Amino acid sequence: MVEVKNQVVNLKMYIDGEWKEAENQQTRLVYNPANGEIIAKAPEGTITDARAAIDAARKAFDTGVWSGISAQERASYLLKIADKIDSYAEELTELETMDNGKPLREAGFDVADAAACFRYYAGLITKPDGQTYHVADPMQAMVVREPVGVCGLIVPWNYPLLMSVWKIAPALAAGNTIVFKPSEVTPVTPQKLFEIFEEVGLPKGAANMVMGAGAVVGNEIVSHPDVDMVSFTGGTKTGKHIMKTAADTMKKVSLELGGKSPNIIFADSDFETAVDYALFGIYAGSGQVCSAGSRILVEESIYDQFVARFVERARKIKVGPGNDPSTEMGPLVSADHLEKILYYIELGKQEGATVACGGNRIVTAGLEKGYFVEPTVFVNVEQEMRIVQEEIFGPVVVIQKFKDEEEAIKLANGTIYGLAGGVFTKDGAKGLRVIKKLRAGITWINSYHPTYNEAPWGGYKQSGIGRSLGTFGLEEFQEIKQININLQVEPVGWFSN
Ligand code: NDP
């Protein structure tokens, strides 16, 4: 259905195995962030559409067309999906670049990782789980894991395909049925993924997709009593709203939210390695990465040298359209997001910070219609400034100075967030000592950003609740049931009469 052509494609929602327009026929335009061209029209789903998807998922769960089949059978569907993702890899990569703006090499990595994620959960769901307990005779106690039920999955625009898969693969593996909502900004590759679900013959109603505004269809998913769980990735403000709304029906919630992650560079680190990873930490994905190393903390004895080298290299990053193979950093995802980033850059100047490089929209010939911003560095920053405290979610980094280990840890932990963090040092004991003091869920020593399907992903503090990926990511989508079996069937004899 979706074709990589310079033509506007009409996207559809996928409800109970059927492709649907919004019930009121309304659509929303989707833009290529590299040039502002319209690439697709997406259905502007309504509450009625969301309810239809929820009903389909509820029916599919309750009748057991998905939850009732064996783990082996579900795994074989997931493996077929992974193979299809591989076979469409080139198309998916190009679509992701067109929709989100990210360079082809980043999109290609996401596509390969998406296939790997389906394979990982296909394997995991067929492995042993549960526990048995040595309780007093004549009882036998045990625990089994079961699907939660109907899961509402809501994702943002920064990894349109991969974030979808991080939720969909474990949710389906566990036997749940799903109502999925992509970001209204980037619905193109999610639709392709659902076309794959149709191709492999996923039972009707097992996987449903609605499109439209978060405040409308997203909110319906979060508040509807037939949805048992909500798994959300996005901004902390939205996450708080979702948690409050979900409380009314006591849904299980899993929240992967924002970050303002510290990257701590000690004077004894391998200097060029630290600079290189620090650049990668903030400018990969144009800084639109939840775990971005957006606060670089540098020991004072190498601070000036570090800033000079970092700025020298940041200036040379090749910014351009994602479909140009020589591009190293793409545009921001949307015109609205561009405005937000430019707002934060102005705010930083007003707060008294110094722009060491960048700070402008790029309007050179060929890029003037896209949403491009220069790699930007702020120095002379104070911990309480908003550009240090708030998630900017763009190619904007602050570089701070610290005196010693204690101050580095204090500054690193000094925001409401706790998603990720890195430490660079050649002193192994110091590296681990500092990492253990970081209040963050994902950390690296002498590295930044690598993510593994096998390992848990999520944050401390206001960066969220729960974990994606790994065994923890599967458990998010499972209930735990205690089963007690009496092996001596006779009356308990508690009452005498
Ligand atoms: P949001 O948190 O607003 O959106 C993420 C998803 O939630 C989208 O699908 C959105 O729908 C949906 N949504 C929005 N409101 C509701 C609601 N009331 N109920 C249910 N679902 C809802 O992120 P944005 O895209 O607006 O980005 C805002 C900021 O969030 C970014 O600038 C960044 O700071 C942060 N962010 C963090 C991410 C992370 O991975 N940690 C990822 C993305 C953003 P829709 O947008 O389609 O209306």
Coordinates of C-alpha atoms and ligand atoms in Angstrom, one line a residue:
M1 CA 0.0 0.0 0.0
V2 CA 2.7 2.5 0.9
E3 CA 5.1 3.2 -1.9
V4 CA 8.3 5.2 -1.9
K5 CA 7.4 7.6 -4.6
N6 CA 7.1 11.4 -4.8
Q7 CA 3.4 11.1 -4.4
V8 CA 1.0 11.5 -1.5
V9 CA -0.1 8.2 -0.1
N10 CA -3.3 7.6 1.7
L11 CA -2.8 5.8 5.0
K12 CA -5.4 3.8 6.7
M13 CA -6.1 2.5 10.2
Y14 CA -6.1 -1.3 10.8
I15 CA -9.1 -2.5 12.8
D16 CA -10.2 -6.1 13.2
G17 CA -8.2 -7.1 10.2
E18 CA -9.7 -4.4 7.9
W19 CA -8.1 -1.2 6.5
K20 CA -10.3 1.8 7.6
E21 CA -10.5 5.5 7.0
A22 CA -11.6 7.7 9.9
E23 CA -15.4 7.3 10.4
N24 CA -15.8 11.0 9.7
Q25 CA -13.5 10.8 6.7
Q26 CA -11.2 13.5 8.2
T27 CA -7.5 13.3 7.3
R28 CA -4.2 14.9 8.5
L29 CA -1.2 15.8 6.3
V30 CA 2.1 14.2 6.9
Y31 CA 5.3 16.1 5.9
N32 CA 8.8 15.2 4.9
P33 CA 10.9 17.1 7.4
A34 CA 13.8 17.5 4.9
N35 CA 11.8 19.7 2.5
G36 CA 8.4 20.3 4.0
E37 CA 6.7 18.4 1.2
I38 CA 3.4 16.5 1.9
I39 CA 4.1 12.8 1.7
A40 CA 1.0 11.2 3.1
K41 CA -2.6 11.8 4.3
A42 CA -3.4 10.0 7.6
P43 CA -6.8 9.3 9.0
E44 CA -7.8 11.7 11.8
G45 CA -9.3 9.0 13.9
T46 CA -12.1 9.7 16.3
I47 CA -13.3 8.3 19.6
T48 CA -15.6 6.0 17.7
D49 CA -12.6 4.6 15.7
A50 CA -10.7 4.1 18.9
R51 CA -13.6 2.2 20.4
A52 CA -13.9 0.0 17.4
A53 CA -10.3 -0.9 17.7
I54 CA -10.6 -1.6 21.5
D55 CA -13.8 -3.7 20.8
A56 CA -11.9 -5.8 18.2
A57 CA -8.9 -6.3 20.5
R58 CA -11.2 -7.2 23.5
K59 CA -13.1 -9.7 21.4
A60 CA -9.9 -11.2 20.0
F61 CA -8.5 -11.6 23.5
D62 CA -11.6 -13.0 25.1
T63 CA -12.2 -15.6 22.3
G64 CA -8.5 -16.7 22.5
V65 CA -7.7 -16.5 18.8
W66 CA -4.3 -15.1 19.9
S67 CA -4.0 -15.5 23.7
G68 CA -5.2 -19.1 23.4
I69 CA -2.8 -20.4 20.9
S70 CA 0.5 -22.0 22.0
A71 CA 3.6 -19.9 22.6
Q72 CA 5.3 -21.9 19.8
E73 CA 2.6 -20.8 17.3
R74 CA 2.8 -17.1 18.4
A75 CA 6.6 -17.3 18.1
S76 CA 6.3 -18.7 14.5
Y77 CA 4.2 -15.6 13.6
L78 CA 6.8 -13.3 15.1
L79 CA 9.6 -15.0 13.2
K80 CA 7.6 -14.6 10.0
I81 CA 7.2 -10.9 10.8
A82 CA 10.9 -10.6 11.4
D83 CA 11.7 -12.2 8.0
K84 CA 9.2 -9.9 6.3
I85 CA 10.9 -6.8 7.9
D86 CA 14.2 -8.0 6.5
S87 CA 12.7 -8.6 3.1
Y88 CA 11.3 -5.0 3.1
A89 CA 14.3 -3.5 4.7
E90 CA 15.3 -1.2 1.9
E91 CA 11.7 0.2 1.5
L92 CA 11.2 0.5 5.3
T93 CA 14.6 2.4 5.6
E94 CA 13.7 4.9 2.9
L95 CA 10.2 5.4 4.3
E96 CA 11.6 6.0 7.8
T97 CA 14.0 8.6 6.5
M98 CA 11.3 10.3 4.5
D99 CA 8.8 10.3 7.5
N100 CA 11.1 11.1 10.4
G101 CA 14.1 12.7 8.6
K102 CA 16.8 10.6 10.1
P103 CA 19.8 9.7 7.9
L104 CA 19.6 6.4 6.0
R105 CA 22.3 4.8 8.1
E106 CA 20.3 5.4 11.3
A107 CA 17.0 4.3 9.7
G108 CA 18.7 1.1 8.4
F109 CA 20.0 0.3 11.8
D110 CA 16.4 0.8 13.3
V111 CA 14.9 -1.6 10.7
A112 CA 17.5 -4.3 11.3
D113 CA 17.0 -3.9 15.1
A114 CA 13.2 -4.1 14.7
A115 CA 13.6 -7.5 13.0
A116 CA 16.0 -8.6 15.7
C117 CA 13.5 -7.6 18.4
F118 CA 10.7 -9.8 17.0
R119 CA 13.2 -12.7 16.8
Y120 CA 14.3 -12.1 20.4
Y121 CA 10.8 -12.2 21.8
A122 CA 9.9 -15.2 19.5
G123 CA 12.7 -17.0 21.3
L124 CA 12.0 -15.8 24.8
I125 CA 8.4 -16.7 24.9
T126 CA 9.1 -20.3 24.3
K127 CA 11.6 -20.5 27.2
P128 CA 10.7 -21.8 30.7
D129 CA 9.2 -19.4 33.2
G130 CA 7.1 -19.5 36.4
Q131 CA 8.0 -20.9 39.8
T132 CA 6.9 -23.6 42.2
Y133 CA 7.1 -23.3 46.0
H134 CA 7.8 -25.8 48.8
V135 CA 4.8 -25.0 50.9
A136 CA 3.3 -27.2 53.7
D137 CA 1.7 -30.5 52.7
P138 CA -0.8 -31.2 51.2
M139 CA -0.6 -28.1 49.1
Q140 CA 1.4 -27.5 46.0
A141 CA 1.9 -23.8 45.1
M142 CA 3.1 -22.4 41.8
V143 CA 3.1 -19.3 39.7
V144 CA 2.3 -18.9 36.0
R145 CA 2.6 -15.9 33.8
E146 CA -0.3 -14.8 31.7
P147 CA -1.0 -12.0 29.2
V148 CA -2.4 -8.8 30.7
G149 CA -5.2 -8.6 28.2
V150 CA -5.9 -5.7 25.8
C151 CA -2.8 -3.4 25.7
G152 CA -2.9 0.2 24.5
L153 CA 0.5 1.0 23.0
I154 CA 1.2 4.7 22.3
V155 CA 4.5 5.8 20.8
P156 CA 6.2 9.0 19.7
W157 CA 7.8 10.2 16.5
N158 CA 11.6 9.8 17.2
Y159 CA 11.8 6.1 16.3
P160 CA 8.5 5.5 14.5
L161 CA 9.3 1.9 13.6
L162 CA 11.6 0.8 16.4
M163 CA 9.6 2.2 19.3
S164 CA 6.5 0.5 17.9
V165 CA 8.3 -2.8 17.8
W166 CA 9.8 -2.5 21.3
K167 CA 6.2 -2.6 22.5
I168 CA 4.4 -4.7 19.9
A169 CA 6.8 -7.6 19.9
P170 CA 6.8 -8.4 23.6
A171 CA 3.0 -7.6 23.9
L172 CA 2.1 -10.0 21.2
A173 CA 4.6 -12.6 22.3
A174 CA 3.0 -12.7 25.7
G175 CA -0.4 -13.3 24.2
N176 CA -2.0 -9.9 24.6
T177 CA -4.0 -8.2 21.9
I178 CA -3.1 -4.6 21.1
V179 CA -4.5 -1.3 20.2
F180 CA -1.6 0.7 18.9
K181 CA -1.3 4.4 18.2
P182 CA 1.6 5.9 16.3
S183 CA 2.5 9.5 16.5
E184 CA 0.4 11.6 14.2
V185 CA 3.7 13.1 12.9
T186 CA 5.2 9.8 11.8
P187 CA 2.5 7.2 10.9
V188 CA 4.1 5.9 7.6
T189 CA 6.4 3.0 8.7
P190 CA 3.9 1.9 11.4
Q191 CA 1.4 1.4 8.6
K192 CA 3.9 -0.7 6.7
L193 CA 4.4 -2.8 9.8
F194 CA 0.7 -3.5 10.0
E195 CA 0.7 -4.5 6.3
I196 CA 3.2 -7.1 7.3
F197 CA 1.0 -8.3 10.1
E198 CA -1.8 -8.8 7.5
E199 CA 0.6 -10.6 5.1
V200 CA 1.7 -13.1 7.7
G201 CA -2.0 -13.7 8.6
L202 CA -2.1 -12.5 12.2
P203 CA -5.5 -13.4 13.5
K204 CA -8.1 -10.7 13.1
G205 CA -8.3 -8.3 16.0
A206 CA -5.0 -9.4 17.5
A207 CA -3.2 -6.2 16.4
N208 CA -5.2 -3.0 15.7
M209 CA -3.9 0.4 14.8
V210 CA -5.6 3.7 15.2
M211 CA -4.3 7.0 14.0
G212 CA -5.2 10.5 15.1
A213 CA -4.5 13.0 17.9
G214 CA -3.2 11.8 21.2
A215 CA -5.7 14.0 23.0
V216 CA -8.6 12.2 21.2
V217 CA -7.8 8.6 20.3
G218 CA -4.8 8.3 22.7
N219 CA -7.0 9.5 25.5
E220 CA -9.8 7.1 24.7
I221 CA -7.3 4.2 24.8
V222 CA -6.0 5.3 28.1
S223 CA -9.5 5.8 29.7
H224 CA -11.5 3.0 28.2
P225 CA -12.4 0.3 30.8
D226 CA -11.8 -2.6 28.3
V227 CA -8.1 -1.7 28.0
D228 CA -6.2 -3.5 30.7
M229 CA -2.8 -1.8 30.3
V230 CA -1.2 1.2 28.7
S231 CA 2.4 1.3 27.6
F232 CA 3.5 4.8 26.6
T233 CA 6.7 6.4 25.3
G234 CA 6.9 10.1 25.0
G235 CA 7.2 13.3 27.0
T236 CA 7.1 13.3 30.8
K237 CA 4.2 15.8 30.9
T238 CA 2.1 13.6 28.7
G239 CA 3.2 10.6 30.8
K240 CA 1.9 12.2 34.0
H241 CA -1.4 12.9 32.3
I242 CA -1.7 9.3 31.1
M243 CA -0.9 7.9 34.5
K244 CA -3.6 10.1 36.1
T245 CA -6.1 9.1 33.5
A246 CA -5.3 5.4 33.7
A247 CA -5.8 5.5 37.5
D248 CA -9.6 5.8 37.0
T249 CA -9.7 2.3 35.6
M250 CA -6.6 1.1 37.5
K251 CA -4.8 0.1 34.4
K252 CA -1.3 -1.3 34.6
V253 CA 1.0 1.5 33.2
S254 CA 4.4 1.4 31.7
L255 CA 6.0 4.7 31.0
E256 CA 9.2 5.5 29.1
L257 CA 9.6 9.3 29.4
G258 CA 12.0 12.1 28.9
G259 CA 15.6 12.6 30.0
K260 CA 18.4 15.1 30.5
S261 CA 21.1 12.6 30.7
P262 CA 24.6 13.4 32.0
N263 CA 27.8 12.3 30.2
I264 CA 30.7 12.7 32.7
I265 CA 34.2 13.1 31.3
F266 CA 37.1 12.7 33.7
A267 CA 40.5 14.2 32.9
D268 CA 42.0 10.7 32.9
S269 CA 39.7 9.5 30.1
D270 CA 40.9 8.6 26.6
F271 CA 40.4 12.2 25.3
E272 CA 39.5 11.6 21.6
T273 CA 37.2 8.6 22.5
A274 CA 35.4 10.8 25.0
V275 CA 34.9 13.7 22.5
D276 CA 33.8 11.2 19.9
Y277 CA 31.2 9.5 22.0
A278 CA 30.0 12.9 23.5
L279 CA 29.3 14.1 19.9
F280 CA 27.5 10.8 19.1
G281 CA 25.6 11.0 22.4
I282 CA 24.0 14.3 21.6
Y283 CA 23.8 14.7 17.8
A284 CA 22.7 11.1 16.8
G285 CA 19.1 11.4 15.8
S286 CA 19.6 15.2 15.8
G287 CA 19.3 15.0 19.6
Q288 CA 15.8 13.7 19.4
V289 CA 16.6 10.6 21.5
C290 CA 15.3 10.0 24.9
S291 CA 18.7 8.9 26.2
A292 CA 20.6 11.7 24.5
G293 CA 23.7 12.8 26.5
S294 CA 22.5 16.4 26.6
R295 CA 24.5 17.5 29.6
I296 CA 28.3 17.0 29.2
L297 CA 30.1 17.3 32.5
V298 CA 33.9 17.8 32.1
E299 CA 36.6 17.8 34.8
E300 CA 38.0 21.4 35.0
S301 CA 41.6 20.6 34.2
I302 CA 40.6 19.5 30.6
Y303 CA 37.5 21.6 30.3
D304 CA 38.8 24.3 27.8
Q305 CA 40.6 21.7 25.7
F306 CA 37.5 19.5 25.6
V307 CA 35.2 22.4 24.6
A308 CA 37.6 23.5 21.9
R309 CA 37.9 20.1 20.4
F310 CA 34.1 19.3 20.7
V311 CA 33.2 22.6 19.0
E312 CA 35.8 22.1 16.3
R313 CA 34.2 18.7 15.5
A314 CA 30.6 19.8 16.0
R315 CA 31.0 22.5 13.3
K316 CA 32.1 19.9 10.8
I317 CA 29.1 17.6 11.2
K318 CA 27.5 17.3 7.8
V319 CA 23.8 18.3 8.2
G320 CA 21.5 17.5 5.3
P321 CA 18.6 15.5 4.1
G322 CA 18.5 12.0 5.4
N323 CA 18.3 10.4 2.0
D324 CA 21.7 11.8 1.0
P325 CA 24.2 9.1 2.0
S326 CA 26.8 11.6 3.0
T327 CA 24.5 13.2 5.6
E328 CA 25.6 12.8 9.2
M329 CA 22.8 14.7 10.9
G330 CA 19.2 15.1 9.5
P331 CA 16.5 17.7 10.2
L332 CA 14.2 17.9 13.1
V333 CA 11.0 16.0 12.8
S334 CA 8.5 18.8 12.3
A335 CA 8.0 22.5 11.9
D336 CA 6.5 22.6 15.5
H337 CA 9.5 20.9 16.9
L338 CA 11.8 23.3 15.0
E339 CA 10.0 26.2 16.7
K340 CA 10.5 24.5 20.1
I341 CA 14.2 24.0 19.6
L342 CA 14.7 27.6 18.4
Y343 CA 12.8 28.8 21.4
Y344 CA 15.2 26.9 23.8
I345 CA 18.2 28.4 22.0
E346 CA 16.8 31.9 22.5
L347 CA 16.0 31.0 26.1
G348 CA 19.6 29.8 26.8
K349 CA 20.9 33.2 25.5
Q350 CA 18.4 35.1 27.7
E351 CA 19.4 33.0 30.7
G352 CA 23.0 34.2 30.2
A353 CA 24.6 31.1 28.7
T354 CA 27.1 31.5 25.8
V355 CA 26.6 29.8 22.4
A356 CA 30.0 28.2 21.6
C357 CA 28.8 27.0 18.3
G358 CA 25.6 26.7 16.2
G359 CA 22.4 28.3 17.5
N360 CA 20.7 28.9 14.2
R361 CA 18.3 27.4 11.8
I362 CA 20.0 26.3 8.6
V363 CA 18.6 28.0 5.5
T364 CA 21.3 27.4 3.0
A365 CA 20.2 26.6 -0.5
G366 CA 18.6 23.2 -0.7
L367 CA 17.9 23.1 3.1
E368 CA 15.7 26.2 3.4
K369 CA 12.4 24.3 3.3
G370 CA 13.4 21.7 5.8
Y371 CA 13.6 21.8 9.6
F372 CA 17.4 22.0 10.0
V373 CA 19.2 23.4 13.0
E374 CA 23.0 23.7 13.5
P375 CA 24.7 21.4 16.1
T376 CA 24.6 23.8 19.0
V377 CA 26.8 24.0 22.1
F378 CA 26.1 26.1 25.2
V379 CA 28.9 26.9 27.7
N380 CA 28.9 29.2 30.8
V381 CA 25.8 27.5 32.1
E382 CA 24.5 27.3 35.6
Q383 CA 22.8 24.2 37.0
E384 CA 19.5 25.9 37.7
M385 CA 19.1 27.3 34.1
R386 CA 16.1 25.9 32.2
I387 CA 18.4 24.8 29.3
V388 CA 20.2 22.6 31.9
Q389 CA 17.1 21.3 33.6
E390 CA 14.6 20.7 30.8
E391 CA 14.6 18.2 28.0
I392 CA 15.2 20.1 24.8
F393 CA 15.1 17.1 22.5
G394 CA 17.2 18.6 19.7
P395 CA 20.9 19.1 18.7
V396 CA 21.6 21.3 21.7
V397 CA 24.0 20.4 24.4
V398 CA 25.3 22.2 27.5
I399 CA 28.9 21.6 28.6
Q400 CA 29.4 22.1 32.4
K401 CA 32.6 22.0 34.5
F402 CA 33.2 20.0 37.7
K403 CA 36.0 19.9 40.2
D404 CA 35.9 16.4 41.6
E405 CA 34.0 13.1 41.6
E406 CA 31.6 14.3 44.3
E407 CA 30.6 17.4 42.4
A408 CA 30.2 15.4 39.1
I409 CA 27.7 13.1 40.8
K410 CA 25.8 16.0 42.4
L411 CA 25.5 17.8 39.1
A412 CA 24.7 14.6 37.2
N413 CA 21.8 13.7 39.5
G414 CA 20.6 17.3 39.8
T415 CA 17.5 17.2 37.5
I416 CA 14.1 15.6 37.8
Y417 CA 15.1 13.0 35.2
G418 CA 17.0 9.7 35.5
L419 CA 16.9 7.9 32.2
A420 CA 20.6 7.4 31.2
G421 CA 24.2 8.5 31.8
G422 CA 27.8 7.9 30.8
V423 CA 31.2 8.0 32.4
F424 CA 34.5 8.3 30.7
T425 CA 37.7 7.4 32.6
K426 CA 40.6 4.9 32.3
D427 CA 40.2 4.2 36.1
G428 CA 37.9 1.2 36.1
A429 CA 37.1 1.4 39.8
K430 CA 36.2 5.1 39.5
G431 CA 34.0 4.4 36.5
L432 CA 31.9 1.8 38.3
R433 CA 31.9 3.9 41.5
V434 CA 30.4 6.9 39.7
I435 CA 28.0 4.8 37.7
K436 CA 26.7 3.2 40.9
K437 CA 25.9 6.7 42.3
L438 CA 24.0 7.8 39.2
R439 CA 20.2 7.7 39.6
A440 CA 19.6 6.4 36.1
G441 CA 18.3 3.3 34.5
I442 CA 20.6 3.0 31.5
T443 CA 24.3 3.7 31.8
W444 CA 27.6 3.3 29.9
I445 CA 31.3 3.3 30.8
N446 CA 33.6 4.6 28.0
S447 CA 30.7 4.4 25.6
Y448 CA 27.3 6.0 24.9
H449 CA 24.1 4.9 23.3
P450 CA 24.4 1.2 22.5
T451 CA 21.1 -0.5 23.2
Y452 CA 20.4 -4.2 23.2
N453 CA 17.2 -6.2 22.7
E454 CA 18.5 -8.4 25.5
A455 CA 18.9 -5.6 28.2
P456 CA 16.3 -3.5 30.0
W457 CA 15.6 0.0 28.9
G458 CA 13.9 2.6 31.2
G459 CA 14.4 5.3 33.7
Y460 CA 14.5 6.3 37.4
K461 CA 12.7 9.3 38.8
Q462 CA 10.5 11.2 36.4
S463 CA 11.9 9.4 33.4
G464 CA 9.3 6.7 33.8
I465 CA 8.0 3.5 35.3
G466 CA 8.9 0.0 34.1
R467 CA 11.3 -1.3 31.5
S468 CA 11.3 -2.1 27.8
L469 CA 13.3 -4.9 26.2
G470 CA 14.9 -8.0 27.6
T471 CA 13.1 -10.3 30.0
F472 CA 11.9 -7.3 32.0
G473 CA 10.2 -6.0 28.8
L474 CA 8.2 -9.2 28.5
E475 CA 7.2 -9.2 32.1
E476 CA 5.7 -5.7 31.7
F477 CA 3.1 -7.4 29.4
Q478 CA 2.4 -10.3 31.8
E479 CA 0.3 -10.8 34.8
I480 CA 1.5 -13.2 37.6
K481 CA -1.0 -15.8 38.8
Q482 CA -0.5 -17.8 42.0
I483 CA -2.0 -21.3 41.8
N484 CA -2.5 -23.4 45.0
I485 CA -3.5 -27.0 44.5
N486 CA -4.8 -29.2 47.4
L487 CA -3.3 -32.7 46.9
Q488 CA -5.5 -34.1 49.7
V489 CA -9.1 -33.4 48.8
E490 CA -11.0 -33.4 52.1
P491 CA -12.8 -30.8 54.2
V492 CA -10.7 -28.1 55.9
G493 CA -12.5 -28.7 59.3
W494 CA -12.2 -25.1 60.5
F495 CA -15.8 -25.0 61.9
S496 CA -17.1 -27.6 64.2
N497 CA -20.8 -27.8 63.1
Ligands
NDP1 P1 4.1 13.4 23.4 O1 4.5 12.9 24.7 O2 3.1 14.6 23.4 O3 3.5 12.3 22.4 C1 3.8 11.0 22.4 C2 2.6 10.1 22.0 O4 1.6 10.3 22.9 C3 2.0 10.5 20.7 O5 1.6 9.4 20.0 C4 0.9 11.5 21.1 O6 -0.1 11.6 20.1 C5 0.4 10.7 22.3 N1 -0.4 11.6 23.2 C6 -0.3 12.9 23.3 N2 -1.2 13.3 24.3 C7 -1.9 12.2 24.7 C8 -2.9 12.0 25.6 N3 -3.5 12.9 26.3 N4 -3.3 10.7 25.8 C9 -2.8 9.7 25.1 N5 -1.8 9.8 24.2 C10 -1.3 11.1 24.0 O7 5.3 13.8 22.7 P2 5.5 14.9 21.5 O8 5.6 14.2 20.3 O9 4.5 16.0 21.5 O10 6.8 15.5 22.0 C11 6.9 16.4 23.1 C12 8.1 16.3 23.9 O11 8.2 15.0 24.5 C13 9.4 16.3 23.0 O12 9.8 17.6 22.7 C14 10.3 15.6 23.9 O13 10.8 16.5 24.9 C15 9.5 14.6 24.6 N6 9.6 13.3 23.9 C16 10.3 12.3 24.6 C17 10.4 11.1 24.0 C18 11.2 10.0 24.6 O14 11.5 9.0 23.9 N7 11.5 10.1 25.8 C19 9.9 10.8 22.7 C20 9.1 11.9 22.1 C21 9.0 13.0 22.7 P3 0.1 12.7 18.9 O15 1.3 13.4 19.1 O16 -0.1 11.8 17.7 O17 -1.1 13.6 19.1

